[in-house]
Amino acid sequence: MEGLELSSKVTTKSAYTFGEPDAKYKIAALDFGIKKNILRNFENRDCFVKIFPANTSFAELKDFQPDGYFISNGPGDPGVMDYAVETVKQILAEDKPLFGICLGNQLLARAVGIPTYKLHHGHRGGNHPVKNLKTGKCEITTQNHGFAVDMEALKKSDKAVLTHINLNDNSVEGLEVV
């Protein structure tokens, strides 16, 4: 998987919507391999989501006039997805809420200059303990990723802070851009 850009193989071919158009929030989602249950969770939180192909320009995302942005999960190496990193940088400059999971989290890190790397053993399946550093609580998670954000670079960064850590291998599971 290292060096492979796979999201372009699984992304939607054209934009589509999910949820009720009169929902409280409008979310622009970049699809790198989004799962339907993620969309259901947005809908359950009163969000109307427009899902865009992975290579959509920031201008097209912005034309939707969203309240916030979502960068989805998906396969492949974030280190070779410069087109996506550039889009995330433009979203960050918009100063609207932005949330990324899995690959989306890794692309967010890269957008603020923090590298990613291939895990020796990917995180696959259920029962992965993750500590939320804001609450001090442990969360049991389901994961499916083979890349991670570089911990040492994150600790040195003045652009992001560590928020979640995997208790099995002490790898980064969450960060917040500051």
GROMACS .gro file of C-alpha atoms in nm:
model
  178
    1MET     CA    1   0.000   0.000   0.000
    2GLU     CA    2   0.291   0.237   0.054
    3GLY     CA    3   0.309   0.476  -0.240
    4LEU     CA    4  -0.036   0.381  -0.372
    5GLU     CA    5  -0.313   0.634  -0.430
    6LEU     CA    6  -0.623   0.412  -0.412
    7SER     CA    7  -0.900   0.653  -0.320
    8SER     CA    8  -0.949   0.760  -0.681
    9LYS     CA    9  -1.059   0.402  -0.750
   10VAL     CA   10  -1.336   0.403  -0.486
   11THR     CA   11  -1.459   0.763  -0.478
   12THR     CA   12  -1.798   0.854  -0.618
   13LYS     CA   13  -1.794   0.948  -0.986
   14SER     CA   14  -2.033   1.239  -0.935
   15ALA     CA   15  -2.165   1.442  -0.643
   16TYR     CA   16  -2.478   1.328  -0.462
   17THR     CA   17  -2.667   1.426  -0.148
   18PHE     CA   18  -2.775   1.246   0.168
   19GLY     CA   19  -3.027   1.362   0.426
   20GLU     CA   20  -3.298   1.625   0.429
   21PRO     CA   21  -3.227   1.952   0.242
   22ASP     CA   22  -3.392   2.153   0.523
   23ALA     CA   23  -3.162   2.007   0.792
   24LYS     CA   24  -2.999   2.242   1.041
   25TYR     CA   25  -2.647   2.201   0.896
   26LYS     CA   26  -2.503   2.168   0.546
   27ILE     CA   27  -2.186   1.959   0.518
   28ALA     CA   28  -1.957   1.927   0.215
   29ALA     CA   29  -1.793   1.583   0.228
   30LEU     CA   30  -1.491   1.479   0.023
   31ASP     CA   31  -1.530   1.110  -0.059
   32PHE     CA   32  -1.211   0.905  -0.041
   33GLY     CA   33  -1.409   0.587   0.033
   34ILE     CA   34  -1.686   0.707   0.264
   35LYS     CA   35  -1.905   0.450   0.439
   36LYS     CA   36  -2.282   0.484   0.436
   37ASN     CA   37  -2.306   0.460   0.814
   38ILE     CA   38  -2.103   0.780   0.842
   39LEU     CA   39  -2.368   0.952   0.630
   40ARG     CA   40  -2.642   0.805   0.850
   41ASN     CA   41  -2.468   0.948   1.155
   42PHE     CA   42  -2.459   1.293   0.996
   43GLU     CA   43  -2.827   1.265   0.910
   44ASN     CA   44  -2.905   1.163   1.271
   45ARG     CA   45  -2.735   1.486   1.379
   46ASP     CA   46  -2.958   1.701   1.155
   47CYS     CA   47  -2.707   1.740   0.872
   48PHE     CA   48  -2.767   1.756   0.499
   49VAL     CA   49  -2.454   1.624   0.328
   50LYS     CA   50  -2.334   1.673  -0.026
   51ILE     CA   51  -2.075   1.409  -0.110
   52PHE     CA   52  -1.816   1.514  -0.367
   53PRO     CA   53  -1.561   1.308  -0.564
   54ALA     CA   54  -1.212   1.304  -0.411
   55ASN     CA   55  -1.064   1.529  -0.680
   56THR     CA   56  -1.324   1.807  -0.645
   57SER     CA   57  -1.180   2.158  -0.637
   58PHE     CA   58  -1.214   2.375  -0.330
   59ALA     CA   59  -1.408   2.629  -0.538
   60GLU     CA   60  -1.674   2.368  -0.615
   61LEU     CA   61  -1.696   2.264  -0.249
   62LYS     CA   62  -1.729   2.628  -0.143
   63ASP     CA   63  -2.004   2.691  -0.402
   64PHE     CA   64  -2.223   2.453  -0.200
   65GLN     CA   65  -2.201   2.709   0.085
   66PRO     CA   66  -2.157   2.449   0.361
   67ASP     CA   67  -2.156   2.515   0.732
   68GLY     CA   68  -1.861   2.278   0.758
   69TYR     CA   69  -1.647   2.022   0.578
   70PHE     CA   70  -1.582   1.651   0.623
   71ILE     CA   71  -1.281   1.458   0.487
   72SER     CA   72  -1.368   1.089   0.473
   73ASN     CA   73  -1.189   0.766   0.537
   74GLY     CA   74  -1.054   0.562   0.247
   75PRO     CA   75  -0.772   0.342   0.122
   76GLY     CA   76  -0.420   0.428   0.022
   77ASP     CA   77  -0.113   0.621   0.124
   78PRO     CA   78  -0.181   0.983   0.228
   79GLY     CA   79   0.181   1.060   0.142
   80VAL     CA   80   0.106   1.049  -0.231
   81MET     CA   81  -0.219   1.246  -0.222
   82ASP     CA   82  -0.086   1.597  -0.279
   83TYR     CA   83  -0.403   1.701  -0.464
   84ALA     CA   84  -0.609   1.623  -0.153
   85VAL     CA   85  -0.363   1.794   0.083
   86GLU     CA   86  -0.390   2.113  -0.126
   87THR     CA   87  -0.769   2.103  -0.104
   88VAL     CA   88  -0.755   2.053   0.273
   89LYS     CA   89  -0.518   2.353   0.304
   90GLN     CA   90  -0.773   2.567   0.120
   91ILE     CA   91  -1.053   2.440   0.344
   92LEU     CA   92  -0.847   2.527   0.654
   93ALA     CA   93  -0.806   2.883   0.524
   94GLU     CA   94  -1.186   2.907   0.500
   95ASP     CA   95  -1.204   2.907   0.882
   96LYS     CA   96  -1.510   2.684   0.901
   97PRO     CA   97  -1.543   2.359   1.096
   98LEU     CA   98  -1.348   2.071   0.942
   99PHE     CA   99  -1.352   1.709   1.056
  100GLY     CA  100  -1.157   1.417   0.915
  101ILE     CA  101  -1.148   1.051   1.011
  102CYS     CA  102  -0.889   0.788   0.925
  103LEU     CA  103  -0.740   0.897   0.591
  104GLY     CA  104  -0.911   1.234   0.638
  105ASN     CA  105  -0.730   1.281   0.971
  106GLN     CA  106  -0.399   1.190   0.806
  107LEU     CA  107  -0.460   1.435   0.518
  108LEU     CA  108  -0.541   1.706   0.772
  109ALA     CA  109  -0.208   1.640   0.946
  110ARG     CA  110  -0.021   1.660   0.617
  111ALA     CA  111  -0.199   1.986   0.532
  112VAL     CA  112  -0.040   2.148   0.840
  113GLY     CA  113   0.304   2.003   0.766
  114ILE     CA  114   0.297   1.688   0.979
  115PRO     CA  115   0.412   1.374   0.794
  116THR     CA  116   0.251   1.031   0.795
  117TYR     CA  117   0.407   0.687   0.778
  118LYS     CA  118   0.311   0.325   0.711
  119LEU     CA  119   0.240   0.131   1.030
  120HIS     CA  120   0.441  -0.189   1.076
  121HIS     CA  121   0.115  -0.360   1.171
  122GLY     CA  122  -0.199  -0.184   1.053
  123HIS     CA  123  -0.487  -0.129   1.292
  124ARG     CA  124  -0.761  -0.369   1.182
  125GLY     CA  125  -1.082  -0.475   1.353
  126GLY     CA  126  -1.255  -0.399   1.680
  127ASN     CA  127  -1.146  -0.345   2.038
  128HIS     CA  128  -0.869  -0.090   1.983
  129PRO     CA  129  -0.832   0.113   2.305
  130VAL     CA  130  -0.785   0.484   2.238
  131LYS     CA  131  -0.729   0.741   2.511
  132ASN     CA  132  -0.904   1.075   2.468
  133LEU     CA  133  -0.646   1.315   2.609
  134LYS     CA  134  -0.904   1.590   2.662
  135THR     CA  135  -1.129   1.380   2.886
  136GLY     CA  136  -0.877   1.124   3.011
  137LYS     CA  137  -1.122   0.848   2.921
  138CYS     CA  138  -1.052   0.534   2.721
  139GLU     CA  139  -1.270   0.470   2.416
  140ILE     CA  140  -1.294   0.126   2.255
  141THR     CA  141  -1.284   0.174   1.879
  142THR     CA  142  -1.308  -0.015   1.552
  143GLN     CA  143  -1.026   0.067   1.311
  144ASN     CA  144  -0.908  -0.016   0.961
  145HIS     CA  145  -0.598   0.183   0.867
  146GLY     CA  146  -0.240   0.109   0.774
  147PHE     CA  147  -0.094   0.460   0.803
  148ALA     CA  148  -0.053   0.699   1.095
  149VAL     CA  149   0.046   1.055   1.177
  150ASP     CA  150   0.407   1.102   1.292
  151MET     CA  151   0.394   1.146   1.671
  152GLU     CA  152   0.725   1.330   1.712
  153ALA     CA  153   0.644   1.578   1.436
  154LEU     CA  154   0.299   1.638   1.589
  155LYS     CA  155   0.451   1.704   1.933
  156LYS     CA  156   0.686   1.964   1.778
  157SER     CA  157   0.414   2.130   1.571
  158ASP     CA  158   0.269   2.467   1.662
  159LYS     CA  159  -0.022   2.404   1.422
  160ALA     CA  160  -0.184   2.097   1.579
  161VAL     CA  161  -0.208   1.914   1.911
  162LEU     CA  162  -0.249   1.548   1.997
  163THR     CA  163  -0.601   1.463   2.118
  164HIS     CA  164  -0.623   1.081   2.092
  165ILE     CA  165  -0.360   0.809   2.133
  166ASN     CA  166  -0.377   0.436   2.057
  167LEU     CA  167  -0.302   0.250   2.381
  168ASN     CA  168  -0.176  -0.062   2.199
  169ASP     CA  169   0.116   0.105   2.019
  170ASN     CA  170   0.109   0.471   2.131
  171SER     CA  171   0.036   0.595   1.779
  172VAL     CA  172  -0.165   0.906   1.694
  173GLU     CA  173  -0.539   0.847   1.655
  174GLY     CA  174  -0.658   1.207   1.671
  175LEU     CA  175  -0.538   1.564   1.647
  176GLU     CA  176  -0.679   1.913   1.655
  177VAL     CA  177  -0.557   2.199   1.439
  178VAL     CA  178  -0.495   2.508   1.653
   0.00000   0.00000   0.00000
